[in-house]
Coordinates of C-alpha atoms and ligand atoms in Angstrom, one line a residue:
X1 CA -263.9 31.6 106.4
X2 CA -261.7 32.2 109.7
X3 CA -265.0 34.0 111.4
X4 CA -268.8 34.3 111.1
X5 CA -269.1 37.5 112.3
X6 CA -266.4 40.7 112.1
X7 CA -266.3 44.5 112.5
X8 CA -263.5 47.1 112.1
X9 CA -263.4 50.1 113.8
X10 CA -261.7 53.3 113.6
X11 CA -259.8 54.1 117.5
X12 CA -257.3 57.1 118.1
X13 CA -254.4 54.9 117.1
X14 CA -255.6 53.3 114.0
X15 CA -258.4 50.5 113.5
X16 CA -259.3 47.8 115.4
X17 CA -261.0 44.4 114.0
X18 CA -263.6 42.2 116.2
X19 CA -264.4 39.1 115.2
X20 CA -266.5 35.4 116.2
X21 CA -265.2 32.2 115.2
X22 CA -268.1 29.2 115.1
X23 CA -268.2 25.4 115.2
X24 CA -265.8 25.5 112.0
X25 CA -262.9 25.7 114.3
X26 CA -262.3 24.1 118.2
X27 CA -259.4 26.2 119.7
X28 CA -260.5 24.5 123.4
X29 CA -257.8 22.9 125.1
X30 CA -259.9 19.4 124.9
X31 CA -259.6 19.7 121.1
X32 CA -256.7 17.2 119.7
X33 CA -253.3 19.2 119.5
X34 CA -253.1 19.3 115.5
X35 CA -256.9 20.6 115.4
X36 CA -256.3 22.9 118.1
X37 CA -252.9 24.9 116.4
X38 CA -255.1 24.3 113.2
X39 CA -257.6 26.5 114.2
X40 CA -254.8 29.2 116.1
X41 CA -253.1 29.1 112.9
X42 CA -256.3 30.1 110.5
X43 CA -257.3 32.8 113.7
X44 CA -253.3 34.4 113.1
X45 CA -253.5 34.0 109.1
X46 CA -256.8 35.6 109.1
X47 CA -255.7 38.6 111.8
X48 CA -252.0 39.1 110.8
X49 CA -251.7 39.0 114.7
X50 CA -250.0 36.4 117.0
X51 CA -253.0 34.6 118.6
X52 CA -253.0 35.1 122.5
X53 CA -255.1 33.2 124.8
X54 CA -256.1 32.7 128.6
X55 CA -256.3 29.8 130.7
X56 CA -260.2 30.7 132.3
X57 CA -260.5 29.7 135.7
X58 CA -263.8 31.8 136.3
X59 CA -262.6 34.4 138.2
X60 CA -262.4 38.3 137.9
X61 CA -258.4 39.2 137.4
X62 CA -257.9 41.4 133.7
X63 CA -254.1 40.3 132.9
X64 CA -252.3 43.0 130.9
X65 CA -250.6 42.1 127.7
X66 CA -247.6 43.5 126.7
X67 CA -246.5 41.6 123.5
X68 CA -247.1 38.5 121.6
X69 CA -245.0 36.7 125.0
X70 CA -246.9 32.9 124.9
X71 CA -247.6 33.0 128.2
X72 CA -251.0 31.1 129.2
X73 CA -252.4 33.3 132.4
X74 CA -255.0 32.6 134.9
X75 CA -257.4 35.1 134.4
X76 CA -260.9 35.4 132.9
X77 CA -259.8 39.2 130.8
X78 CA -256.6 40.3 128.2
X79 CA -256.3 44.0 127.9
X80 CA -253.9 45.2 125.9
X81 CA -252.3 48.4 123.9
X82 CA -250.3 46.2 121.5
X83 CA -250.7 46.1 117.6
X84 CA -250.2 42.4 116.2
X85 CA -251.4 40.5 119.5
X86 CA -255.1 39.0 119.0
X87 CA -256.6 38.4 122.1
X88 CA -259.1 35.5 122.3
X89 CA -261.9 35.0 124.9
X90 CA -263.0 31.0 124.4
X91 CA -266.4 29.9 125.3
X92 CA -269.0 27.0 124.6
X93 CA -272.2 28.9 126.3
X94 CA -270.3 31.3 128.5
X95 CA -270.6 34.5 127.0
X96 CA -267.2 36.1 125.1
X97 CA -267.5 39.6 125.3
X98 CA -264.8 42.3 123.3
X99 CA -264.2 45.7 124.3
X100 CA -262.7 48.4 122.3
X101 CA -261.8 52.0 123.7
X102 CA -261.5 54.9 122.1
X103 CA -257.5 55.1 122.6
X104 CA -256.7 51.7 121.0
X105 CA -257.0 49.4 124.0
X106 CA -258.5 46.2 123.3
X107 CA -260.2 43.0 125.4
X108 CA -261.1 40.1 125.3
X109 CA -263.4 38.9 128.5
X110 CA -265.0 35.3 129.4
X111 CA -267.9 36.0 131.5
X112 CA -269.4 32.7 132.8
X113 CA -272.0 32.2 135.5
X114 CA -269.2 33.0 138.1
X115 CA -268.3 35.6 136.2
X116 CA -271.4 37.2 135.8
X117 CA -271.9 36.7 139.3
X118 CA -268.2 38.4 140.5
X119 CA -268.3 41.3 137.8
X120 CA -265.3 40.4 135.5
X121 CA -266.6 42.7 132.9
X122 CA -266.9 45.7 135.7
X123 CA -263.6 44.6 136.6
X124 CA -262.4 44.7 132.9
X125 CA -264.0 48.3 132.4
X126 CA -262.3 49.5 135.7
X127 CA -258.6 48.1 134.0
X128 CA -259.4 50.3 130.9
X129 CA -260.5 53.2 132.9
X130 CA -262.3 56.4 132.6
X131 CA -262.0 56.2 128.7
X132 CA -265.2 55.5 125.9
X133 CA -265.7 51.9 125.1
X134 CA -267.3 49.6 122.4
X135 CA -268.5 46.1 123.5
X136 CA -269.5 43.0 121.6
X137 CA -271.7 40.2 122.9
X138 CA -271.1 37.0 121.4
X139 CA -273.0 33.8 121.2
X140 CA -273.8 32.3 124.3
X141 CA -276.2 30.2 125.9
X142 CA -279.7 32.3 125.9
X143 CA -281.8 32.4 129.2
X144 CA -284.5 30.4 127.9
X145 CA -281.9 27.3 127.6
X146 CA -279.8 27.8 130.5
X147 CA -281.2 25.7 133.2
X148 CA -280.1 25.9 136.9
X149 CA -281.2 25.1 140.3
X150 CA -282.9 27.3 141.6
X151 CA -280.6 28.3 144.9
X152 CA -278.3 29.1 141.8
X153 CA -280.5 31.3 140.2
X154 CA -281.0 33.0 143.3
X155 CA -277.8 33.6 144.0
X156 CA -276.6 35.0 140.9
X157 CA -279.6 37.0 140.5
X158 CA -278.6 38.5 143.7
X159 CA -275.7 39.9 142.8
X160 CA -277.0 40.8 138.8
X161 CA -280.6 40.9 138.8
X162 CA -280.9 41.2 135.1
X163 CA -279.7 37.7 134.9
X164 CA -282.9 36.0 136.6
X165 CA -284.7 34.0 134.0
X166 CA -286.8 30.6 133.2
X167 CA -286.7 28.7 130.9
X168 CA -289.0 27.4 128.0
X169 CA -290.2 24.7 129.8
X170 CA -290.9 26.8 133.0
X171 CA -287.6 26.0 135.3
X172 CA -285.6 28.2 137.2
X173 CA -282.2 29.5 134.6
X174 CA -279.9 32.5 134.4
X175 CA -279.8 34.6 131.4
X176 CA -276.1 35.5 130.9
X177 CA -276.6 37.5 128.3
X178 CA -278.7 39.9 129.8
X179 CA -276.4 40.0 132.7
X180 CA -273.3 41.1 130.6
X181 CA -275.7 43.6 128.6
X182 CA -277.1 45.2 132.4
X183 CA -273.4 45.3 133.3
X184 CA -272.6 47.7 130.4
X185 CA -275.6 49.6 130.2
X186 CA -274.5 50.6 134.1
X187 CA -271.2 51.8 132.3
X188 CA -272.5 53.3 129.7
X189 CA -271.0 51.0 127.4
X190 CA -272.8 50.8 124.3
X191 CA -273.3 46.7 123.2
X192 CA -273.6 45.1 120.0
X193 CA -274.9 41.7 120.1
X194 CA -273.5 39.0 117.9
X195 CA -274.6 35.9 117.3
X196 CA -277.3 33.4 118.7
X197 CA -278.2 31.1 121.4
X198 CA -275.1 28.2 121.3
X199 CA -277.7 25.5 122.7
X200 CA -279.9 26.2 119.5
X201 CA -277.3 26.8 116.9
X202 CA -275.9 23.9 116.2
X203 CA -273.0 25.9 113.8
X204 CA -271.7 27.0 117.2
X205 CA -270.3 25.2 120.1
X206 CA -272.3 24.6 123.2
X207 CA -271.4 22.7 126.7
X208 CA -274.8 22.3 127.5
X209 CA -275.6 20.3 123.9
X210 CA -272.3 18.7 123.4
X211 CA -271.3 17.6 127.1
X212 CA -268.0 17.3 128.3
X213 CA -265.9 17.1 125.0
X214 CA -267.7 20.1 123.8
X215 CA -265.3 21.9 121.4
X216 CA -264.7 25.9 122.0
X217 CA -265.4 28.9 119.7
X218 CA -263.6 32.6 120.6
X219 CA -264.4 36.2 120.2
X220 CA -261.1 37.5 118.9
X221 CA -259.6 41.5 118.8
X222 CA -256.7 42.8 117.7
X223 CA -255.4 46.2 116.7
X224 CA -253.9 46.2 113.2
X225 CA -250.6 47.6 112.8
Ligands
ZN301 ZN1 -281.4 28.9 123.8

Protein backbone atom coordinates (compact mmCIF):
# COMPACT_ATOMS: atom_id res chain seq x y z
CA UNK A 1 0.00 0.00 0.00
CA UNK A 2 1.47 3.30 -1.84
CA UNK A 3 -1.09 5.53 0.43
CA UNK A 4 -3.17 5.44 3.64
CA UNK A 5 -5.61 7.62 2.61
CA UNK A 6 -7.17 8.32 -1.19
CA UNK A 7 -10.17 9.84 -2.90
CA UNK A 8 -11.23 10.14 -6.65
CA UNK A 9 -13.18 12.72 -7.80
CA UNK A 10 -15.15 13.43 -10.81
CA UNK A 11 -13.81 17.35 -12.40
CA UNK A 12 -15.02 18.69 -15.89
CA UNK A 13 -12.20 17.01 -17.58
CA UNK A 14 -12.27 13.69 -16.17
CA UNK A 15 -11.30 12.42 -12.45
CA UNK A 16 -8.86 13.39 -10.29
CA UNK A 17 -7.24 11.08 -7.37
CA UNK A 18 -5.98 12.55 -3.87
CA UNK A 19 -4.00 10.70 -1.91
CA UNK A 20 -1.55 10.60 1.76
CA UNK A 21 1.41 8.64 1.93
CA UNK A 22 2.63 7.70 5.75
CA UNK A 23 5.78 6.67 7.57
CA UNK A 24 5.86 3.53 5.07
CA UNK A 25 7.70 5.69 2.61
CA UNK A 26 10.46 8.91 3.34
CA UNK A 27 10.39 10.91 -0.05
CA UNK A 28 12.38 13.98 2.14
CA UNK A 29 15.52 15.03 0.64
CA UNK A 30 17.42 13.77 4.00
CA UNK A 31 16.21 10.29 3.16
CA UNK A 32 19.28 8.11 1.53
CA UNK A 33 19.06 8.45 -2.37
CA UNK A 34 17.95 4.65 -3.06
CA UNK A 35 15.09 5.07 -0.22
CA UNK A 36 14.20 8.33 -1.47
CA UNK A 37 13.61 7.14 -5.63
CA UNK A 38 12.15 3.99 -3.83
CA UNK A 39 9.46 5.70 -2.47
CA UNK A 40 8.99 8.31 -5.90
CA UNK A 41 8.96 5.12 -7.75
CA UNK A 42 6.01 3.25 -5.57
CA UNK A 43 4.12 7.14 -5.54
CA UNK A 44 4.47 6.97 -9.92
CA UNK A 45 3.54 3.04 -10.01
CA UNK A 46 0.72 3.59 -7.78
CA UNK A 47 -0.55 7.09 -9.77
CA UNK A 48 0.45 6.12 -13.39
CA UNK A 49 1.78 9.82 -13.21
CA UNK A 50 5.39 11.17 -13.24
CA UNK A 51 5.99 12.21 -9.63
CA UNK A 52 6.64 16.11 -9.35
CA UNK A 53 7.96 17.74 -6.36
CA UNK A 54 8.96 21.26 -4.82
CA UNK A 55 11.91 22.43 -3.09
CA UNK A 56 9.80 24.27 0.11
CA UNK A 57 11.53 27.20 1.25
CA UNK A 58 8.36 28.57 3.29
CA UNK A 59 7.31 31.12 1.29
CA UNK A 60 4.03 32.00 -0.67
CA UNK A 61 5.00 31.67 -4.68
CA UNK A 62 2.28 28.82 -6.57
CA UNK A 63 4.78 27.67 -9.47
CA UNK A 64 2.70 26.47 -12.57
CA UNK A 65 3.38 23.08 -14.00
CA UNK A 66 3.27 22.50 -17.44
CA UNK A 67 4.50 18.85 -17.88
CA UNK A 68 6.25 16.17 -16.22
CA UNK A 69 9.71 18.78 -16.88
CA UNK A 70 11.96 17.53 -13.52
CA UNK A 71 12.53 20.78 -12.53
CA UNK A 72 12.92 21.19 -8.60
CA UNK A 73 11.28 25.02 -7.92
CA UNK A 74 11.34 27.18 -5.06
CA UNK A 75 8.00 27.60 -4.08
CA UNK A 76 5.70 26.32 -1.28
CA UNK A 77 2.48 25.48 -4.15
CA UNK A 78 2.20 23.19 -7.81
CA UNK A 79 -0.82 24.02 -9.81
CA UNK A 80 -1.26 22.48 -12.73
CA UNK A 81 -3.76 21.44 -15.78
CA UNK A 82 -1.74 18.52 -16.81
CA UNK A 83 -2.88 14.70 -16.94
CA UNK A 84 0.08 12.30 -15.88
CA UNK A 85 2.01 14.85 -13.52
CA UNK A 86 1.44 13.99 -9.63
CA UNK A 87 2.12 16.87 -7.68
CA UNK A 88 3.48 16.26 -4.12
CA UNK A 89 3.33 18.66 -1.19
CA UNK A 90 6.07 16.94 1.56
CA UNK A 91 5.72 17.51 5.17
CA UNK A 92 6.72 16.10 8.71
CA UNK A 93 4.17 18.33 10.88
CA UNK A 94 3.66 21.11 8.36
CA UNK A 95 0.35 20.69 6.97
CA UNK A 96 0.02 19.31 3.07
CA UNK A 97 -2.99 20.56 1.80
CA UNK A 98 -4.64 19.39 -2.00
CA UNK A 99 -6.88 21.38 -3.92
CA UNK A 100 -9.04 20.24 -6.75
CA UNK A 101 -11.28 22.65 -8.98
CA UNK A 102 -13.98 21.97 -10.74
CA UNK A 103 -12.19 22.46 -14.29
CA UNK A 104 -9.44 19.83 -13.68
CA UNK A 105 -6.73 21.97 -12.07
CA UNK A 106 -4.96 20.39 -9.33
CA UNK A 107 -2.50 21.45 -6.16
CA UNK A 108 -0.43 20.57 -4.10
CA UNK A 109 0.43 23.28 -1.10
CA UNK A 110 2.92 23.08 2.02
CA UNK A 111 1.65 25.39 4.53
CA UNK A 112 4.02 25.62 7.46
CA UNK A 113 4.05 28.13 10.25
CA UNK A 114 5.37 30.75 7.75
CA UNK A 115 3.09 29.74 5.56
CA UNK A 116 0.17 29.92 7.57
CA UNK A 117 1.40 33.10 8.68
CA UNK A 118 1.97 34.71 4.72
CA UNK A 119 -1.31 33.01 3.24
CA UNK A 120 0.21 30.44 0.73
CA UNK A 121 -3.06 28.76 0.55
CA UNK A 122 -4.91 32.31 -0.21
CA UNK A 123 -2.21 32.75 -2.52
CA UNK A 124 -2.78 29.18 -4.11
CA UNK A 125 -6.68 29.85 -4.30
CA UNK A 126 -5.99 33.33 -6.01
CA UNK A 127 -3.62 31.19 -8.90
CA UNK A 128 -6.74 28.94 -9.48
CA UNK A 129 -9.06 31.78 -9.62
CA UNK A 130 -12.62 32.51 -9.46
CA UNK A 131 -13.42 28.73 -10.11
CA UNK A 132 -15.13 25.87 -7.26
CA UNK A 133 -12.53 24.09 -5.24
CA UNK A 134 -12.12 20.89 -3.19
CA UNK A 135 -9.42 20.87 -0.38
CA UNK A 136 -7.84 18.16 1.60
CA UNK A 137 -6.05 18.57 5.00
CA UNK A 138 -3.55 16.16 5.68
CA UNK A 139 -1.82 15.02 8.80
CA UNK A 140 -0.05 17.55 10.53
CA UNK A 141 1.04 18.52 13.82
CA UNK A 142 -2.33 19.22 15.99
CA UNK A 143 -2.40 22.47 18.12
CA UNK A 144 -2.28 20.73 21.30
CA UNK A 145 1.41 19.37 20.38
CA UNK A 146 2.76 22.29 18.57
CA UNK A 147 4.64 24.25 21.11
CA UNK A 148 6.06 27.78 20.49
CA UNK A 149 7.16 30.82 22.21
CA UNK A 150 4.84 32.75 22.87
CA UNK A 151 6.03 36.13 20.80
CA UNK A 152 5.59 33.40 17.97
CA UNK A 153 2.23 32.62 18.78
CA UNK A 154 1.46 36.06 18.81
CA UNK A 155 2.61 36.78 15.81
CA UNK A 156 1.12 34.28 13.78
CA UNK A 157 -2.10 34.57 15.44
CA UNK A 158 -1.97 38.09 14.32
CA UNK A 159 -2.05 37.50 10.99
CA UNK A 160 -4.52 34.09 11.25
CA UNK A 161 -6.33 34.14 14.38
CA UNK A 162 -7.71 30.73 14.17
CA UNK A 163 -4.25 29.46 14.65
CA UNK A 164 -3.85 30.69 18.43
CA UNK A 165 -3.70 27.56 20.60
CA UNK A 166 -2.05 25.86 23.93
CA UNK A 167 -1.06 23.10 24.40
CA UNK A 168 -1.91 20.03 26.67
CA UNK A 169 0.41 20.90 29.14
CA UNK A 170 -0.85 24.60 29.21
CA UNK A 171 2.02 26.49 26.89
CA UNK A 172 1.66 28.89 24.31
CA UNK A 173 1.40 26.73 20.49
CA UNK A 174 -0.14 27.42 17.07
CA UNK A 175 -2.74 25.15 15.70
CA UNK A 176 -1.89 24.88 11.97
CA UNK A 177 -4.56 22.99 11.13
CA UNK A 178 -7.12 25.25 12.14
CA UNK A 179 -5.27 28.00 10.37
CA UNK A 180 -5.44 26.22 6.84
CA UNK A 181 -9.23 25.20 7.70
CA UNK A 182 -10.12 29.32 8.64
CA UNK A 183 -8.28 30.07 5.41
CA UNK A 184 -10.69 28.04 3.36
CA UNK A 185 -13.73 28.54 5.11
CA UNK A 186 -12.95 32.46 4.18
CA UNK A 187 -12.94 30.99 0.47
CA UNK A 188 -15.60 29.05 0.64
CA UNK A 189 -13.56 26.10 0.07
CA UNK A 190 -15.11 23.13 1.42
CA UNK A 191 -12.25 20.86 3.49
CA UNK A 192 -11.94 17.32 4.15
CA UNK A 193 -9.64 16.48 6.88
CA UNK A 194 -7.31 13.50 6.52
CA UNK A 195 -5.37 12.05 8.82
CA UNK A 196 -4.15 12.66 12.48
CA UNK A 197 -1.89 14.53 14.65
CA UNK A 198 1.97 13.49 13.18
CA UNK A 199 3.43 14.04 16.79
CA UNK A 200 0.98 11.28 18.12
CA UNK A 201 0.89 8.97 15.21
CA UNK A 202 3.80 7.34 15.19
CA UNK A 203 2.77 5.53 11.45
CA UNK A 204 3.40 9.11 10.19
CA UNK A 205 6.40 11.25 10.09
CA UNK A 206 6.87 14.09 12.53
CA UNK A 207 9.87 16.83 12.99
CA UNK A 208 8.86 17.53 16.25
CA UNK A 209 9.14 13.52 17.40
CA UNK A 210 11.87 12.54 15.15
CA UNK A 211 14.31 15.69 15.19
CA UNK A 212 16.44 16.62 12.52
CA UNK A 213 16.64 13.40 10.39
CA UNK A 214 12.94 13.24 10.47
CA UNK A 215 11.79 11.41 7.28
CA UNK A 216 8.92 13.18 5.12
CA UNK A 217 5.38 11.91 4.05
CA UNK A 218 3.33 13.85 0.96
CA UNK A 219 -0.10 14.60 -0.01
CA UNK A 220 -0.08 13.65 -3.65
CA UNK A 221 -2.74 14.66 -6.83
CA UNK A 222 -2.85 13.94 -10.04
CA UNK A 223 -5.41 14.00 -12.90
CA UNK A 224 -5.71 10.71 -14.65
CA UNK A 225 -5.47 10.61 -18.21
ZN1 LIG B 1 -0.84 16.29 18.73
Amino acid sequence: MTFFHVDTVPVATGTVSVAFTDRRLDLGDLAADDVRAAGLAEVAAATGATPYLMHQVHGTAVHVVTGPDGAFPDADALVTAEAGVALLARAADCVPVLLVADDGRIAAVHAGREGVRRGVVPATLAALGRVPVRAWVGPHICGGCYEVPEEMRAEVAAAVPATHASTTWGTPALDLGAGVLAQLAEAGVPATEVGGCTREDDTLHSHRRDGAAAGRLAGVVWRHP
